[in-house]
Amino acid sequence: MLIKKVVLKGVGVFNDHLIQFSDGKINVIVSENETGKSTLCNAIAAIVYGFPSKSEADLRRSWDYNGEYKGRLEIDLNGSLISIERNFENNNVRMTKITAEEEETLFIGDANPKGRTEEPRAYRKFLDDLGFPPETVFLSAIYVGQLDVEIEIDDELRQHLSGAGKADYLNALNDLVKQYYSLTRQGLPGDNPKRLDKKLEEMLAKKDQLIEELRNAQLQGAELVKTENSLEDERWVYQETINKKNKIESEKSALDEYLNLLIERDSLNQRIKLEEEKKKQREDLVRTISDLERQLIGEKFSIYNSLSESSLQDLEKYVQSDAEDISREIQKIQSEENQLNSELNDPRFAGFSDIHEDIGGVIKELSDEKRNLAELEKRSTNFAESLKTKPPRWLLFLALVFMGLIGAGLGVTAILLIINNHSIGIALGLFIFGAFTGVAATVLFIIQSNRIQKEKEKQFELKTQLEEKQNTYNELLRRIKPILQMADENSIVFEALGEKWEQYKQKRTLLTKLIERKEVLSPRALLNIRTNPEIRPILDSASAAIIREQVKEFRSLKTRLETNKDNLGKISNLHDSSNTDKPPQDRFREIVILMDQLTKNYPNLIVYKENKNTCLIQQNRLMGEINQLSTEIKNIDSNIRNLEIRLGQLRISEVRDLQLVQEEIQDTEDAIRRLQDRTSALSVGIEVLKDAIKEYEENHISRLSKIVSTNFSKFTHGNYKRVEIMPGDYPKIYTKKERCIEPSQLSAGAKDQLFFAIRLAISDILSSEMPLPLILDETFVNYDQRRLDLVHDTLNTLVTTKQIILLSHDSRYKSWADTLINYSSPSNS
Amino acid sequence: RRTLMLKFLHLADLHLGAAPTFLGDLAQDRALDYLDVFQRAIDYAVEPSNGINFALIVGDFFDVAHPSQDVIRFTVNQLKRLAQAGIPLIVTPGNHDGIGAPESIYRDSSINSLMKVIRSPQVEHFDSMVINGEVVHFYGMAWDVQSKPPFDVFHKREEDGYHIAMIHGTLKGGLFTEGHSREVPLDLDNLAKSGMDYIALGHLHKFQKKDAGKTPVVYPGSLESRRFSPGEDGDRYLVVVTLDQPQSAIINQFKWNKKSLISEKLDLDQELIETESELSEMIQSKYGSKNTLLKLTLTGSPPFVIDIDALITRLSGDIYWMDIADNTSAFDSVLAETWSREETIRGLYVRKLKQRLDAAESIDEKQKYQLALKLATQAFQKSSRKK
């Protein structure tokens, strides 16, 4: 596209202006600041695309011009001359193709850039078909504003690839990622999750918490209602149980009273019966007593009755003993006694009566001792005899001394022989023999001395034993001395003596027994009784056997009389002691009345009237029931207390109203939904943007590198061979010697050349279907002359392929101009 | 026949103590509004020239069953004013302040001595009073776990006087009904058989009046809206009822709300808006008020891509509270259309996203791509602004 002509009416300072451009040349417009250079640039885009908004359009409108507000652009588009005319008031556009012969209308109608109706859409589509890039790209590709001294090639590149304006796709991407991670900790595809929870997780946690709260509140509410109901139930049950217990207790107390009455009634009944029985007994006793008394004073027993008790007892004693039989036996015993006495007084038993102990054992002992003594005496005599037969002791000792002297003599001889140097052998022999003889004599001497000592000791021992035995024997002998009389002790035959003693002992024992029996059989009392004047006539009146029977009978009657009198006395005493009470019959009547009254109030008591045991059973049963109810009441009371405590706990616990929690859950869910929508939109946005960046780079970067390389090589006259555009990094520049350098290593002039190379390449890529002119608006205002010269050189190379329009207030550029344009005066075209 | 007339306030759904959580930091500030409108209703009642004889509160007097001590204290003070003016107040608990709830306010003696509370779980005669020389028989119920339908049979006493029923329930065919666990369904046909002179309903927050046979059946609505749910937007009214003959009520409504809930859709295709600032100005001029709670849904396809966060920030000083949902189609905007033609990364991005949008089947998925485009557009624009 080549700009041929621009006509502006009522646009900024351009009230009615025509500006014409030439192609293949540098078009220079030198004008003071604030004289519409920017307006011109904007107006060119605005004619094609319209002002971005109504307010923008209003802003650009000339304030001192009342005429039309429009613009027209004539361009050469692939050899065709196209005219675009736009009314800025209403955005109506008329596009025509101008040939020598005619003007062909291509579009006429509403071309509002924000228009959403068919026509503006159609216009935009039409521009697209003609190869116009979108307005944003158009402006970005066509327009180069003031450059900094240092050009950040990398930023510039990214911004242009991102889209027109100063947008930066990496910044945009980072922004989306940052936004995403401000919402959630979940990792984007390929990323690890973040450590800390973010809004979304916080909201989810809050929701969980709220749901938990809701659940708790529901549970608590339910529990509270349940507890209240349970409490009410328990209180009711408590009251019911208390009532039941009270009822049973009153029933029991009635029963207790009834039972007491029953017991008293029965006891009274028994007492009455007992008293009747006693009365009868007493009557019987009185009768028996008078009967007995009558008998005792009767003919048969009157004689006994008149006796004193002691006389009666004597009589009994007498008649019970057999006095005549006894006197006969006594006589017989007497004769036997006499016989025995004479036998014992026999001379052969002389002295026996003086011995009072049983000496049978002693006699036997004496017999044994006499034998032992004789034996010992014999042994002692034998020993003394054996000693007499041995040689005298002094002779033996003499022989031994002699042997000792021989030994000593031999020893001395041997020593002398040695001293006088005679044969040592003989001397030694003599010496040994002498020594042996001496030693043997000594040993034999000692043995003999010992033997003599022992014999002496044995002799002494025998003597002592003999003396002891003799003493024992003499002692024993002394004990039986009286019966020995004058007899020589050596002539005594102890065996015969022992037999005689046994005979004497038997007789004496028999005699003692007879004397004892005689003593028993002859009580003098019986004889006295018979002489008692009270008793005598009775004994005389009848035989002892008859009297015995009669006394026995009398005694039995009298005992019976005493017993009956005693019993009568006892019965009377019993009767007296119970006489202090009210008469039992009166109390009995009272009790019957009381029982009747009770059964009126408690009719079921009537069944116990004649059954105390059943009543007792019932009493125990009621007692059991009362105990059981008391336990139940205690338990219920404890339940109630527990429920009251729980109720208190539930009531004071901070639980929010269910409705409010539900509402907050709903609000939280809304917030979560929004956050989820936003995170998933961000996630997909990031994914698609990354995808777009990757695809874009794959499709365009190598082509871009190629175009930039060609341009840069051309601008630097081959000093640099090629440029590699690296997405997200500095471009790499290769010198003609293939040395790789970074843009920062380039000189300022070379950087400018690289900048233009890139700008042109981007322009080619962004607007591939339509090569666009380049409008340089005060672009180099910061440059020094040397750098400016280099730029001029570059532009001169560039202008062969691209229309260049340079706007500046600086008159230095006038010299660059192939076409110098002056718009200070309105045109009349 | 009757010469005397009765004039009373029919209130319901006051929700004292409400602090809607969706308002976030503003919840506590908003809570004061409910107290404020109630206080003004009491001001009206105690003003002798208004001639109010008694007042009814038909459910949801409080927002919760056990409101805060501050709310109770405030309420006690207001009720004392009514009592001092000799105006009886009859209250029936609602689903929010259910009498069966733990720690119910209606077990608090400090407040119960100042009003008569209907406590029966079934509909029945509650009390009869001589008011302004007329015998008035009140009927009603307080929902409880023991409550069993039907709730619209009143067993009217065959005695002279006015018969007024109070039910916090849902009328079949009423506007903006909602289901909940303590549902009290009411049928107009059954109400028609009640023989009541006036049936005072509560529960539905929008004013509505029906005729059940000859009996007027009225929902007064709330005095102040609570949440963004159907029937909550628009003005609220103080309802003053005048009964001068059986089954004939004159109902006067006074606009009473302090703040308004506005829930609207704004189709930007119908508006001549070219820039975001124009949109902001338009919203401001349409809804801008410190007494507005706005829930706005933007639709259509404006030429630009809306930055909602920026828009809300710009409007935040002009509207009490707002929530703006952007349901516009960014893909149809001129901006997206223009970008999509670019041989740039953002152009490619828009094209790729558009492909996904076209392939998307569900509305949710389409919304996701719309939002992805909006967010990316903002990111590109921001990245440009940074420079």
mmCIF file of C-alpha atoms in Angstrom, chain A residues 698-806:
data_model
loop_
_atom_site.group_PDB
_atom_site.id
_atom_site.type_symbol
_atom_site.label_atom_id
_atom_site.label_comp_id
_atom_site.label_asym_id
_atom_site.label_seq_id
_atom_site.Cartn_x
_atom_site.Cartn_y
_atom_site.Cartn_z
ATOM 1 C CA GLU A 698 7.037 -22.464 15.607
ATOM 2 C CA ASN A 699 5.291 -20.897 12.628
ATOM 3 C CA HIS A 700 6.851 -17.452 12.564
ATOM 4 C CA ILE A 701 10.171 -17.214 14.342
ATOM 5 C CA SER A 702 12.331 -18.916 11.742
ATOM 6 C CA ARG A 703 10.697 -16.849 8.994
ATOM 7 C CA LEU A 704 11.150 -13.749 11.109
ATOM 8 C CA SER A 705 14.826 -14.611 11.646
ATOM 9 C CA LYS A 706 15.285 -14.970 7.914
ATOM 10 C CA ILE A 707 13.686 -11.636 7.059
ATOM 11 C CA VAL A 708 15.529 -9.861 9.879
ATOM 12 C CA SER A 709 18.811 -11.429 8.719
ATOM 13 C CA THR A 710 18.281 -10.249 5.127
ATOM 14 C CA ASN A 711 17.336 -6.747 6.219
ATOM 15 C CA PHE A 712 20.108 -6.410 8.772
ATOM 16 C CA SER A 713 22.748 -7.726 6.370
ATOM 17 C CA LYS A 714 21.544 -5.291 3.770
ATOM 18 C CA PHE A 715 21.535 -2.315 6.151
ATOM 19 C CA THR A 716 25.032 -3.091 7.430
ATOM 20 C CA HIS A 717 26.379 -3.757 3.937
ATOM 21 C CA GLY A 718 27.125 -7.330 4.894
ATOM 22 C CA ASN A 719 28.951 -6.636 8.141
ATOM 23 C CA TYR A 720 26.501 -8.937 9.854
ATOM 24 C CA LYS A 721 25.530 -12.130 8.234
ATOM 25 C CA ARG A 722 22.436 -13.274 10.036
ATOM 26 C CA VAL A 723 20.217 -12.801 13.120
ATOM 27 C CA GLU A 724 18.541 -15.575 15.113
ATOM 28 C CA ILE A 725 15.403 -14.473 16.869
ATOM 29 C CA MET A 726 15.047 -16.338 20.101
ATOM 30 C CA PRO A 727 11.625 -16.322 21.711
ATOM 31 C CA GLY A 728 11.911 -15.008 25.242
ATOM 32 C CA ASP A 729 15.567 -14.177 24.826
ATOM 33 C CA TYR A 730 17.828 -11.667 23.098
ATOM 34 C CA PRO A 731 18.307 -12.123 19.387
ATOM 35 C CA LYS A 732 21.654 -13.660 18.486
ATOM 36 C CA ILE A 733 23.641 -11.776 15.862
ATOM 37 C CA TYR A 734 26.311 -13.353 13.732
ATOM 38 C CA THR A 735 29.088 -11.284 12.089
ATOM 39 C CA LYS A 736 30.262 -12.129 8.631
ATOM 40 C CA LYS A 737 32.987 -14.129 10.349
ATOM 41 C CA GLU A 738 30.242 -16.149 12.151
ATOM 42 C CA ARG A 739 31.040 -14.618 15.491
ATOM 43 C CA CYS A 740 27.957 -14.571 17.695
ATOM 44 C CA ILE A 741 27.168 -11.428 19.657
ATOM 45 C CA GLU A 742 24.269 -10.052 21.716
ATOM 46 C CA PRO A 743 22.427 -6.844 20.765
ATOM 47 C CA SER A 744 24.007 -5.073 23.720
ATOM 48 C CA GLN A 745 27.394 -5.575 22.133
ATOM 49 C CA LEU A 746 26.272 -3.718 19.022
ATOM 50 C CA SER A 747 27.057 -0.070 18.524
ATOM 51 C CA ALA A 748 24.119 2.320 18.833
ATOM 52 C CA GLY A 749 24.012 2.694 15.061
ATOM 53 C CA ALA A 750 24.045 -1.056 14.476
ATOM 54 C CA LYS A 751 21.308 -1.389 17.081
ATOM 55 C CA ASP A 752 19.186 1.101 15.120
ATOM 56 C CA GLN A 753 19.799 -0.908 12.006
ATOM 57 C CA LEU A 754 18.772 -4.102 13.804
ATOM 58 C CA PHE A 755 15.701 -2.326 15.150
ATOM 59 C CA PHE A 756 14.631 -1.325 11.655
ATOM 60 C CA ALA A 757 15.392 -4.783 10.370
ATOM 61 C CA ILE A 758 13.153 -6.293 13.015
ATOM 62 C CA ARG A 759 10.396 -3.692 12.637
ATOM 63 C CA LEU A 760 10.250 -4.285 8.953
ATOM 64 C CA ALA A 761 10.275 -8.028 9.380
ATOM 65 C CA ILE A 762 7.487 -7.867 11.939
ATOM 66 C CA SER A 763 5.556 -5.560 9.679
ATOM 67 C CA ASP A 764 5.947 -8.089 6.910
ATOM 68 C CA ILE A 765 4.738 -10.870 9.102
ATOM 69 C CA LEU A 766 1.858 -9.011 10.769
ATOM 70 C CA SER A 767 0.686 -7.576 7.526
ATOM 71 C CA SER A 768 1.865 -10.147 5.101
ATOM 72 C CA GLU A 769 -0.857 -9.510 2.587
ATOM 73 C CA MET A 770 -0.270 -5.785 2.356
ATOM 74 C CA PRO A 771 3.142 -4.072 2.509
ATOM 75 C CA LEU A 772 2.559 -0.896 4.496
ATOM 76 C CA PRO A 773 4.367 2.436 4.432
ATOM 77 C CA LEU A 774 6.477 3.477 7.384
ATOM 78 C CA ILE A 775 5.606 6.668 9.190
ATOM 79 C CA LEU A 776 8.471 7.938 11.349
ATOM 80 C CA ASP A 777 7.122 10.510 13.778
ATOM 81 C CA GLU A 778 9.950 12.394 15.500
ATOM 82 C CA THR A 779 11.584 8.985 15.724
ATOM 83 C CA PHE A 780 15.196 10.125 15.933
ATOM 84 C CA VAL A 781 14.876 13.250 18.007
ATOM 85 C CA ASN A 782 17.343 11.971 20.577
ATOM 86 C CA TYR A 783 20.020 10.966 18.047
ATOM 87 C CA ASP A 784 23.380 12.687 17.490
ATOM 88 C CA GLN A 785 24.513 13.647 14.008
ATOM 89 C CA ARG A 786 26.744 10.630 13.464
ATOM 90 C CA ARG A 787 23.985 8.188 14.362
ATOM 91 C CA LEU A 788 21.524 10.206 12.317
ATOM 92 C CA ASP A 789 23.763 9.900 9.279
ATOM 93 C CA LEU A 790 23.804 6.169 9.657
ATOM 94 C CA VAL A 791 19.998 6.078 9.967
ATOM 95 C CA HIS A 792 19.765 8.224 6.854
ATOM 96 C CA ASP A 793 21.889 5.716 5.053
ATOM 97 C CA THR A 794 19.655 2.864 6.212
ATOM 98 C CA LEU A 795 16.514 4.686 5.183
ATOM 99 C CA ASN A 796 17.981 5.314 1.785
ATOM 100 C CA THR A 797 18.413 1.587 1.402
ATOM 101 C CA LEU A 798 14.971 0.928 2.769
ATOM 102 C CA VAL A 799 13.109 3.433 0.663
ATOM 103 C CA THR A 800 13.647 1.339 -2.421
ATOM 104 C CA THR A 801 11.146 -1.220 -1.077
ATOM 105 C CA LYS A 802 8.958 0.861 1.205
ATOM 106 C CA GLN A 803 7.223 4.187 1.232
ATOM 107 C CA ILE A 804 8.658 6.291 4.035
ATOM 108 C CA ILE A 805 6.969 9.290 5.578
ATOM 109 C CA LEU A 806 9.072 11.212 8.091
#
